[in-house]
Amino acid sequence: GAGGSEPGGGGTSGGGSGAAQGEVLQRLEMAQLSGELVVQEASAMLPALALAPRPGHCVLDLCAAPGGKTLQMLDMLAASGGGEGGDREGGSRGGGGGGGGGGGGEVLLCAGAVSSPHLLLLSGIGSPDELAAHGIGAEVCLPGVGRNLIDHPAVVTGYTVTSPLSITDEMFWRRSGALSPRRVGEWLLRGSGPLASSGCDFGGFFSSRPGLAQPDLQLRFVPGLGTSPDGVSSYRDIGRAGKTPSGLTLQSIAVRPTARGSVSLSSADPSAPPRIETGYGTSEADLATLRQGLRLSRELVAQPAFDGVRGEEAWPRVDLGDDAALDEYIRSTAHSANALGGSCRMGSDPLAVVDPALRVRGASGLRVVDASVLPTLPGGQLGATTFALAERAARIILGERAAGEAEAPAERRQEHAHALGAA
């Protein structure tokens, strides 16, 4: 939260644990240097995270707040819709990181495109029918909460290699699953070597068909091979088996998706995960883009440059001329390219969740500051867009505070003049 001064609140520059905050910033710096912003690692390490603008700055600090595992705003800031009721003090259950509404501050919800709508729904902000189905009273009627979930769906083409040239062969000790001491030393001493790579440093953007104004297909080259094509279970399998396969992968990503999904409640229990409908495989346009990506991937790996390296195709291993077979492969293996957004989208229509200043419509002292507010996604990764959004939010908040401070002396002069007149 921002602006809270209560002990344990995620207040402005002095809030949270200094040591923990330093560790978070160090981890974020490491992620930036490798080309990725990995929020999950930091949020799993700390009880909660909150964004707070530093006074006089347009950047955002990450402040750790003590208490429960996640930011649970179950005692919500007061609804302001319809002119009924006064402000209640905002905060979070179990000591989580929320700024106190009673002190003139506000809560900044920065939990991402899945957890932000989930927390709003748990807090009574959303569709009254959905909330009532789980025994939650509607504090603010916003039926758009959790709708419009957007993601870049991805599928992969994988090959074995004829010699151990994968990044995993370089990173791990004799393919054991344990990091190579030599590679760890390279990274610690010089910030170089395979551990300095995000694993997908190379790729390009393509148009899947003529006449498109912008590319709708991204290919990422990964110098490694998973144990399965679904993009997720390989991590579990490698961890359990303690060994890594050798190979190469091309990931095809539909970066102009037309499908939409949703985030909804599975239970009123805050510890229960939300229900997520990704929308993968529901759009013919997205399927056509991914089909072309699979065809282009096989064409690229068939080039002479790969002749001394290319082994057998691991997947999809289907006839690329058979659209039905390709669609079946896509629907069974599609996974996230880590570009979730849109589930608390900005706008002025009845399904919009936040206004252009990122304030939750109908609620006082609450903003959403993450990729969930994006009405559409850029045709690439979301890291830079999310940074820009956060910096813009900081400028908005600091500007509003400055305007409020400028108005205060004028109000005091007016009150003084009224007092003199009464005398």
CSV table of C-alpha atoms in Angstrom, one decimal:
chain,number,residue,atom,x,y,z
A,1,GLY,CA,0.0,0.0,0.0
A,2,ALA,CA,1.0,3.6,-0.4
A,3,GLY,CA,0.8,6.4,2.2
A,4,GLY,CA,0.2,4.2,5.2
A,5,SER,CA,2.1,5.1,8.4
A,6,GLU,CA,1.0,2.3,10.6
A,7,PRO,CA,3.7,-0.1,11.8
A,8,GLY,CA,3.9,-3.0,9.4
A,9,GLY,CA,2.1,-1.1,6.7
A,10,GLY,CA,3.7,-0.9,3.2
A,11,GLY,CA,4.1,2.9,3.6
A,12,THR,CA,6.3,5.3,1.7
A,13,SER,CA,10.0,5.4,1.7
A,14,GLY,CA,10.5,4.0,5.2
A,15,GLY,CA,8.0,1.1,5.1
A,16,GLY,CA,8.9,-2.6,5.4
A,17,SER,CA,12.1,-4.4,6.3
A,18,GLY,CA,15.2,-2.7,4.9
A,19,ALA,CA,17.2,-6.0,4.6
A,20,ALA,CA,14.4,-7.8,2.9
A,21,GLN,CA,13.7,-4.8,0.7
A,22,GLY,CA,17.4,-4.7,-0.4
A,23,GLU,CA,17.2,-8.4,-1.2
A,24,VAL,CA,14.2,-7.9,-3.4
A,25,LEU,CA,15.8,-5.0,-5.3
A,26,GLN,CA,18.9,-7.1,-5.8
A,27,ARG,CA,16.9,-10.0,-7.2
A,28,LEU,CA,15.0,-7.6,-9.5
A,29,GLU,CA,18.3,-6.1,-10.7
A,30,MET,CA,19.6,-9.6,-11.5
A,31,ALA,CA,16.4,-10.4,-13.4
A,32,GLN,CA,16.7,-7.2,-15.4
A,33,LEU,CA,20.3,-7.9,-16.3
A,34,SER,CA,19.2,-11.3,-17.7
A,35,GLY,CA,16.4,-9.7,-19.7
A,36,GLU,CA,13.5,-11.0,-17.6
A,37,LEU,CA,11.4,-9.6,-14.7
A,38,VAL,CA,10.7,-12.5,-12.4
A,39,VAL,CA,8.2,-11.4,-9.8
A,40,GLN,CA,7.2,-14.9,-8.6
A,41,GLU,CA,10.6,-15.6,-7.0
A,42,ALA,CA,10.6,-12.4,-4.9
A,43,SER,CA,7.0,-12.7,-3.8
A,44,ALA,CA,7.5,-16.3,-2.7
A,45,MET,CA,10.4,-15.3,-0.6
A,46,LEU,CA,8.7,-12.5,1.2
A,47,PRO,CA,5.4,-12.4,3.2
A,48,ALA,CA,3.9,-9.7,0.9
A,49,LEU,CA,5.0,-7.0,-1.5
A,50,ALA,CA,3.6,-3.6,-2.0
A,51,LEU,CA,4.5,-0.7,-4.4
A,52,ALA,CA,5.0,2.7,-2.8
A,53,PRO,CA,6.1,5.9,-4.6
A,54,ARG,CA,9.0,7.6,-2.9
A,55,PRO,CA,8.3,11.3,-2.1
A,56,GLY,CA,9.9,13.5,-4.7
A,57,HIS,CA,10.6,10.6,-7.1
A,58,CYS,CA,8.8,9.1,-10.0
A,59,VAL,CA,10.1,5.6,-9.5
A,60,LEU,CA,8.6,2.9,-7.3
A,61,ASP,CA,10.1,1.1,-4.3
A,62,LEU,CA,9.3,-2.5,-3.5
A,63,CYS,CA,8.5,-2.7,0.2
A,64,ALA,CA,8.2,-5.9,2.2
A,65,ALA,CA,5.4,-6.0,4.7
A,66,PRO,CA,5.2,-8.6,7.5
A,67,GLY,CA,2.3,-11.0,7.8
A,68,GLY,CA,0.5,-13.5,5.7
A,69,LYS,CA,1.6,-15.1,2.5
A,70,THR,CA,-0.3,-12.8,0.2
A,71,LEU,CA,-1.8,-9.4,0.2
A,72,GLN,CA,-5.4,-10.1,1.2
A,73,MET,CA,-7.6,-7.0,1.2
A,74,LEU,CA,-10.6,-8.7,2.7
A,75,ASP,CA,-11.5,-5.7,4.8
A,76,MET,CA,-11.9,-3.3,1.9
A,77,LEU,CA,-11.8,0.4,1.6
A,78,ALA,CA,-15.2,1.9,1.6
A,79,ALA,CA,-17.3,1.9,-1.6
A,80,SER,CA,-18.0,5.4,-2.8
A,81,GLY,CA,-20.6,4.5,-5.5
A,82,GLY,CA,-24.1,5.9,-5.2
A,83,GLY,CA,-23.1,8.4,-2.6
A,84,GLU,CA,-23.9,6.1,0.3
A,85,GLY,CA,-21.7,5.5,3.3
A,86,GLY,CA,-18.5,7.0,4.5
A,87,ASP,CA,-14.9,5.9,4.2
A,88,ARG,CA,-13.8,2.9,6.3
A,89,GLU,CA,-10.2,2.4,7.2
A,90,GLY,CA,-8.5,0.3,4.6
A,91,GLY,CA,-6.0,-2.5,5.3
A,92,SER,CA,-5.4,-6.1,5.0
A,93,ARG,CA,-6.2,-9.2,7.0
A,94,GLY,CA,-3.5,-11.0,9.0
A,95,GLY,CA,-1.0,-8.1,8.9
A,96,GLY,CA,-0.6,-8.2,5.1
A,97,GLY,CA,0.7,-5.2,3.2
A,98,GLY,CA,-1.9,-2.6,2.8
A,99,GLY,CA,-1.8,1.2,3.4
A,100,GLY,CA,-4.2,2.5,6.0
A,101,GLY,CA,-7.1,4.4,4.4
A,102,GLY,CA,-7.8,6.3,7.6
A,103,GLY,CA,-4.4,8.1,7.4
A,104,GLY,CA,-5.1,9.6,4.0
A,105,GLY,CA,-3.2,7.0,2.1
A,106,GLU,CA,-4.4,4.4,-0.4
A,107,VAL,CA,-3.9,0.8,-1.4
A,108,LEU,CA,-2.0,0.0,-4.5
A,109,LEU,CA,-2.8,-3.5,-5.7
A,110,CYS,CA,0.1,-4.9,-7.7
A,111,ALA,CA,-0.5,-8.7,-7.6
A,112,GLY,CA,-0.7,-9.4,-11.4
A,113,ALA,CA,-3.3,-10.4,-13.9
A,114,VAL,CA,-4.4,-13.5,-11.9
A,115,SER,CA,-4.1,-12.4,-8.3
A,116,SER,CA,-5.3,-8.8,-8.6
A,117,PRO,CA,-8.8,-9.7,-9.8
A,118,HIS,CA,-8.8,-12.7,-7.4
A,119,LEU,CA,-8.2,-10.3,-4.5
A,120,LEU,CA,-10.8,-7.9,-5.7
A,121,LEU,CA,-13.4,-10.6,-5.9
A,122,LEU,CA,-12.5,-11.9,-2.4
A,123,SER,CA,-12.9,-8.3,-1.2
A,124,GLY,CA,-16.4,-8.0,-2.6
A,125,ILE,CA,-15.6,-6.1,-5.7
A,126,GLY,CA,-16.9,-7.8,-8.8
A,127,SER,CA,-20.1,-9.3,-10.3
A,128,PRO,CA,-22.8,-9.5,-7.5
A,129,ASP,CA,-24.0,-12.8,-8.9
A,130,GLU,CA,-20.6,-14.4,-8.8
A,131,LEU,CA,-19.9,-13.0,-5.3
A,132,ALA,CA,-23.3,-14.2,-4.0
A,133,ALA,CA,-22.6,-17.7,-5.3
A,134,HIS,CA,-19.7,-17.9,-2.9
A,135,GLY,CA,-21.4,-16.1,0.0
A,136,ILE,CA,-19.5,-12.8,-0.4
A,137,GLY,CA,-21.4,-9.6,-0.1
A,138,ALA,CA,-21.0,-7.1,-3.0
A,139,GLU,CA,-19.2,-4.0,-1.8
A,140,VAL,CA,-18.7,-2.6,-5.3
A,141,CYS,CA,-20.6,-3.8,-8.4
A,142,LEU,CA,-17.9,-4.2,-11.1
A,143,PRO,CA,-18.9,-7.1,-13.4
A,144,GLY,CA,-15.7,-6.7,-15.5
A,145,VAL,CA,-13.4,-7.9,-12.7
A,146,GLY,CA,-11.6,-11.0,-13.9
A,147,ARG,CA,-13.0,-10.7,-17.5
A,148,ASN,CA,-10.9,-9.9,-20.5
A,149,LEU,CA,-7.9,-12.1,-19.4
A,150,ILE,CA,-5.4,-11.9,-22.3
A,151,ASP,CA,-2.3,-14.0,-22.8
A,152,HIS,CA,0.2,-14.8,-25.6
A,153,PRO,CA,-0.4,-18.6,-26.2
A,154,ALA,CA,2.7,-20.6,-27.2
A,155,VAL,CA,3.6,-24.0,-28.6
A,156,VAL,CA,7.0,-25.5,-29.3
A,157,THR,CA,8.9,-27.4,-32.0
A,158,GLY,CA,11.7,-29.5,-30.4
A,159,TYR,CA,14.6,-31.5,-31.7
A,160,THR,CA,17.3,-33.7,-30.3
A,161,VAL,CA,20.9,-32.8,-31.2
A,162,THR,CA,23.8,-34.9,-32.3
A,163,SER,CA,26.2,-33.6,-29.7
A,164,PRO,CA,25.8,-32.1,-26.2
A,165,LEU,CA,25.6,-28.4,-27.2
A,166,SER,CA,22.5,-27.4,-25.2
A,167,ILE,CA,22.6,-24.6,-22.7
A,168,THR,CA,21.7,-27.3,-20.1
A,169,ASP,CA,24.8,-29.2,-21.0
A,170,GLU,CA,26.8,-26.1,-20.3
A,171,MET,CA,25.0,-25.2,-17.0
A,172,PHE,CA,24.7,-28.5,-15.2
A,173,TRP,CA,27.4,-30.8,-13.9
A,174,ARG,CA,27.6,-33.8,-16.2
A,175,ARG,CA,23.8,-33.5,-16.9
A,176,SER,CA,23.1,-34.3,-13.2
A,177,GLY,CA,20.7,-31.5,-12.5
A,178,ALA,CA,23.3,-29.9,-10.2
A,179,LEU,CA,24.8,-26.6,-11.3
A,180,SER,CA,28.3,-26.7,-12.6
A,181,PRO,CA,30.8,-25.1,-10.1
A,182,ARG,CA,32.7,-23.6,-13.0
A,183,ARG,CA,29.6,-21.9,-14.4
A,184,VAL,CA,28.5,-20.6,-11.0
A,185,GLY,CA,32.0,-19.1,-10.6
A,186,GLU,CA,31.7,-17.4,-14.0
A,187,TRP,CA,28.4,-15.8,-13.1
A,188,LEU,CA,29.5,-14.7,-9.6
A,189,LEU,CA,32.9,-13.3,-10.6
A,190,ARG,CA,32.2,-11.8,-14.1
A,191,GLY,CA,28.4,-12.0,-14.6
A,192,SER,CA,29.0,-14.1,-17.7
A,193,GLY,CA,28.5,-17.7,-18.9
A,194,PRO,CA,25.2,-19.6,-19.4
A,195,LEU,CA,23.8,-18.6,-16.1
A,196,ALA,CA,23.8,-15.0,-17.3
A,197,SER,CA,21.3,-16.0,-20.1
A,198,SER,CA,17.6,-16.0,-19.8
A,199,GLY,CA,17.5,-19.1,-21.9
A,200,CYS,CA,15.7,-17.5,-24.8
A,201,ASP,CA,17.9,-14.6,-25.9
A,202,PHE,CA,17.3,-15.0,-29.7
A,203,GLY,CA,14.3,-14.8,-31.8
A,204,GLY,CA,12.3,-12.8,-34.3
A,205,PHE,CA,8.9,-11.5,-35.3
A,206,PHE,CA,7.0,-12.6,-38.4
A,207,SER,CA,3.7,-12.1,-40.1
A,208,SER,CA,1.8,-15.4,-40.4
A,209,ARG,CA,0.0,-14.2,-43.6
A,210,PRO,CA,0.3,-11.3,-46.1
A,211,GLY,CA,-1.4,-8.0,-45.5
A,212,LEU,CA,-1.0,-7.7,-41.7
A,213,ALA,CA,-0.1,-4.2,-40.4
A,214,GLN,CA,2.0,-5.7,-37.7
A,215,PRO,CA,3.7,-9.1,-37.0
A,216,ASP,CA,1.4,-11.5,-35.2
A,217,LEU,CA,3.9,-14.3,-34.7
A,218,GLN,CA,7.0,-14.4,-32.5
A,219,LEU,CA,9.6,-17.2,-32.6
A,220,ARG,CA,12.0,-17.7,-29.7
A,221,PHE,CA,15.0,-19.9,-30.1
A,222,VAL,CA,15.9,-21.9,-27.0
A,223,PRO,CA,19.2,-23.9,-27.0
A,224,GLY,CA,17.7,-26.7,-24.9
A,225,LEU,CA,15.0,-29.3,-24.9
A,226,GLY,CA,12.3,-30.0,-22.3
A,227,THR,CA,10.9,-33.4,-21.4
A,228,SER,CA,7.5,-32.5,-22.7
A,229,PRO,CA,6.0,-29.9,-25.1
A,230,ASP,CA,3.7,-28.2,-22.6
A,231,GLY,CA,6.2,-25.7,-21.4
A,232,VAL,CA,5.5,-26.4,-17.7
A,233,SER,CA,6.0,-30.0,-16.7
A,234,SER,CA,9.6,-30.1,-17.9
A,235,TYR,CA,10.7,-28.1,-14.8
A,236,ARG,CA,9.1,-30.6,-12.5
A,237,ASP,CA,10.4,-33.6,-14.4
A,238,ILE,CA,14.0,-32.3,-14.5
A,239,GLY,CA,13.9,-31.5,-10.8
A,240,ARG,CA,12.6,-35.0,-10.0
A,241,ALA,CA,14.9,-36.9,-12.4
A,242,GLY,CA,18.0,-34.9,-11.7
A,243,LYS,CA,19.0,-34.9,-15.3
A,244,THR,CA,18.4,-32.8,-18.4
A,245,PRO,CA,17.9,-33.8,-22.1
A,246,SER,CA,20.0,-32.2,-24.9
A,247,GLY,CA,18.3,-30.6,-27.8
A,248,LEU,CA,17.0,-27.3,-29.2
A,249,THR,CA,13.5,-25.7,-29.3
A,250,LEU,CA,11.7,-23.1,-31.2
A,251,GLN,CA,8.7,-21.6,-29.4
A,252,SER,CA,5.9,-20.1,-31.6
A,253,ILE,CA,3.9,-17.4,-29.9
A,254,ALA,CA,0.7,-15.7,-31.1
A,255,VAL,CA,1.5,-12.1,-30.0
A,256,ARG,CA,-1.8,-10.5,-31.4
A,257,PRO,CA,-4.3,-12.9,-29.7
A,258,THR,CA,-8.0,-12.5,-30.2
A,259,ALA,CA,-9.0,-15.1,-27.6
A,260,ARG,CA,-10.1,-13.9,-24.1
A,261,GLY,CA,-10.2,-15.8,-20.9
A,262,SER,CA,-11.2,-15.1,-17.3
A,263,VAL,CA,-10.3,-15.3,-13.7
A,264,SER,CA,-13.1,-16.2,-11.3
A,265,LEU,CA,-13.6,-17.5,-7.8
A,266,SER,CA,-13.3,-21.2,-7.0
A,267,SER,CA,-14.1,-20.6,-3.3
A,268,ALA,CA,-14.5,-17.8,-0.8
A,269,ASP,CA,-11.4,-19.2,1.0
A,270,PRO,CA,-8.5,-16.9,0.3
A,271,SER,CA,-6.0,-19.8,0.3
A,272,ALA,CA,-7.9,-21.6,-2.5
A,273,PRO,CA,-6.5,-20.8,-6.0
A,274,PRO,CA,-8.8,-19.0,-8.4
A,275,ARG,CA,-10.4,-20.6,-11.5
A,276,ILE,CA,-8.5,-19.6,-14.6
A,277,GLU,CA,-9.9,-20.0,-18.1
A,278,THR,CA,-7.0,-19.2,-20.5
A,279,GLY,CA,-9.0,-19.1,-23.8
A,280,TYR,CA,-6.2,-21.0,-25.5
A,281,GLY,CA,-7.5,-22.8,-28.6
A,282,THR,CA,-10.8,-21.0,-28.7
A,283,SER,CA,-9.9,-18.5,-31.5
A,284,GLU,CA,-9.5,-19.7,-35.1
A,285,ALA,CA,-7.2,-16.7,-35.8
A,286,ASP,CA,-4.9,-17.6,-33.0
A,287,LEU,CA,-4.8,-21.3,-34.1
A,288,ALA,CA,-4.0,-20.2,-37.7
A,289,THR,CA,-1.1,-18.1,-36.3
A,290,LEU,CA,0.3,-20.9,-34.3
A,291,ARG,CA,-0.1,-23.4,-37.1
A,292,GLN,CA,2.1,-21.2,-39.3
A,293,GLY,CA,4.6,-20.8,-36.5
A,294,LEU,CA,5.0,-24.6,-36.3
A,295,ARG,CA,5.5,-24.8,-40.1
A,296,LEU,CA,8.0,-22.0,-40.1
A,297,SER,CA,9.9,-23.6,-37.2
A,298,ARG,CA,10.4,-26.9,-39.0
A,299,GLU,CA,11.4,-25.0,-42.2
A,300,LEU,CA,14.1,-23.0,-40.2
A,301,VAL,CA,15.6,-26.1,-38.5
A,302,ALA,CA,15.7,-27.8,-41.9
A,303,GLN,CA,18.2,-25.2,-43.2
A,304,PRO,CA,21.8,-26.4,-43.9
A,305,ALA,CA,23.1,-24.4,-40.9
A,306,PHE,CA,21.6,-27.1,-38.7
A,307,ASP,CA,22.9,-30.1,-40.7
A,308,GLY,CA,25.7,-30.9,-38.3
A,309,VAL,CA,23.6,-30.5,-35.2
A,310,ARG,CA,20.0,-31.5,-36.0
A,311,GLY,CA,18.8,-34.9,-34.6
A,312,GLU,CA,15.3,-36.2,-34.6
A,313,GLU,CA,12.1,-34.2,-34.2
A,314,ALA,CA,10.8,-34.6,-30.7
A,315,TRP,CA,7.5,-32.8,-31.3
A,316,PRO,CA,5.0,-32.0,-32.8
A,317,ARG,CA,5.8,-35.0,-35.0
A,318,VAL,CA,2.6,-34.5,-37.1
A,319,ASP,CA,1.9,-33.8,-40.7
A,320,LEU,CA,2.2,-30.0,-41.1
A,321,GLY,CA,-0.3,-30.1,-43.9
A,322,ASP,CA,-3.0,-31.5,-41.6
A,323,ASP,CA,-4.7,-28.5,-39.9
A,324,ALA,CA,-6.8,-30.8,-37.7
A,325,ALA,CA,-3.7,-32.6,-36.4
A,326,LEU,CA,-1.9,-29.3,-35.8
A,327,ASP,CA,-4.9,-27.9,-33.9
A,328,GLU,CA,-5.1,-31.0,-31.7
A,329,TYR,CA,-1.4,-30.6,-30.9
A,330,ILE,CA,-1.9,-26.9,-30.2
A,331,ARG,CA,-4.9,-27.4,-27.9
A,332,SER,CA,-3.2,-30.1,-25.9
A,333,THR,CA,0.2,-28.4,-25.4
A,334,ALA,CA,-0.5,-24.6,-25.6
A,335,HIS,CA,1.0,-22.8,-22.7
A,336,SER,CA,1.7,-19.2,-21.5
A,337,ALA,CA,4.4,-17.1,-23.0
A,338,ASN,CA,4.3,-15.1,-19.8
A,339,ALA,CA,2.2,-12.1,-21.0
A,340,LEU,CA,-0.9,-12.2,-18.9
A,341,GLY,CA,-2.9,-9.0,-18.7
A,342,GLY,CA,-6.3,-7.3,-19.2
A,343,SER,CA,-8.3,-8.8,-16.3
A,344,CYS,CA,-8.8,-5.5,-14.5
A,345,ARG,CA,-8.8,-3.4,-17.6
A,346,MET,CA,-8.8,0.3,-17.9
A,347,GLY,CA,-11.7,2.2,-19.5
A,348,SER,CA,-14.9,4.0,-19.1
A,349,ASP,CA,-17.5,1.4,-20.3
A,350,PRO,CA,-19.5,-0.7,-17.8
A,351,LEU,CA,-17.0,-3.6,-17.9
A,352,ALA,CA,-14.0,-1.4,-17.2
A,353,VAL,CA,-12.5,-1.9,-13.7
A,354,VAL,CA,-10.1,1.1,-13.4
A,355,ASP,CA,-10.2,4.6,-14.7
A,356,PRO,CA,-7.3,6.3,-16.6
A,357,ALA,CA,-5.8,7.2,-13.2
A,358,LEU,CA,-5.8,3.5,-12.3
A,359,ARG,CA,-8.4,4.0,-9.6
A,360,VAL,CA,-10.9,1.2,-9.0
A,361,ARG,CA,-14.2,2.5,-10.2
A,362,GLY,CA,-16.7,2.9,-7.3
A,363,ALA,CA,-14.1,2.5,-4.6
A,364,SER,CA,-12.2,5.1,-2.6
A,365,GLY,CA,-8.4,4.9,-2.0
A,366,LEU,CA,-7.7,1.9,-4.2
A,367,ARG,CA,-5.8,1.6,-7.4
A,368,VAL,CA,-4.5,-1.4,-9.5
A,369,VAL,CA,-1.0,-1.0,-10.8
A,370,ASP,CA,0.0,-4.0,-12.9
A,371,ALA,CA,-0.5,-5.5,-16.3
A,372,SER,CA,-4.1,-6.5,-15.5
A,373,VAL,CA,-5.2,-2.9,-16.3
A,374,LEU,CA,-4.0,-3.1,-19.9
A,375,PRO,CA,-7.0,-3.2,-22.3
A,376,THR,CA,-4.9,-4.9,-24.9
A,377,LEU,CA,-1.3,-6.4,-25.0
A,378,PRO,CA,1.7,-5.1,-26.9
A,379,GLY,CA,3.0,-7.5,-29.6
A,380,GLY,CA,5.9,-8.6,-27.5
A,381,GLN,CA,7.1,-9.0,-23.9
A,382,LEU,CA,5.4,-7.1,-21.1
A,383,GLY,CA,8.4,-6.1,-19.0
A,384,ALA,CA,9.0,-2.6,-20.4
A,385,THR,CA,5.3,-1.9,-20.6
A,386,THR,CA,4.8,-2.8,-17.0
A,387,PHE,CA,7.8,-0.6,-15.9
A,388,ALA,CA,6.3,2.3,-17.9
A,389,LEU,CA,2.9,1.7,-16.3
A,390,ALA,CA,4.4,1.7,-12.8
A,391,GLU,CA,6.3,4.9,-13.5
A,392,ARG,CA,3.2,6.6,-14.9
A,393,ALA,CA,1.2,5.5,-11.8
A,394,ALA,CA,3.9,7.1,-9.6
A,395,ARG,CA,3.7,10.4,-11.5
A,396,ILE,CA,-0.1,10.4,-11.2
A,397,ILE,CA,0.0,9.7,-7.5
A,398,LEU,CA,2.7,12.3,-6.8
A,399,GLY,CA,0.9,14.8,-8.9
A,400,GLU,CA,-2.3,14.3,-7.0
A,401,ARG,CA,-0.5,14.6,-3.7
A,402,ALA,CA,1.2,17.8,-4.8
A,403,ALA,CA,-2.1,19.3,-5.9
A,404,GLY,CA,-3.7,18.4,-2.6
A,405,GLU,CA,-0.9,20.0,-0.7
A,406,ALA,CA,-1.2,23.1,-2.8
A,407,GLU,CA,-4.9,23.3,-2.1
A,408,ALA,CA,-4.5,22.9,1.7
A,409,PRO,CA,-3.1,26.4,2.4
A,410,ALA,CA,-5.9,28.1,0.4
A,411,GLU,CA,-8.5,26.1,2.3
A,412,ARG,CA,-7.0,27.2,5.6
A,413,ARG,CA,-7.0,30.9,4.5
A,414,GLN,CA,-10.7,30.5,3.6
A,415,GLU,CA,-11.5,29.0,7.0
A,416,HIS,CA,-9.5,31.9,8.7
A,417,ALA,CA,-11.5,34.5,6.7
A,418,HIS,CA,-14.8,32.9,7.6
A,419,ALA,CA,-13.7,32.9,11.3
A,420,LEU,CA,-12.8,36.6,11.1
A,421,GLY,CA,-16.1,37.4,9.4
A,422,ALA,CA,-18.1,35.5,12.1
A,423,ALA,CA,-16.2,37.5,14.8
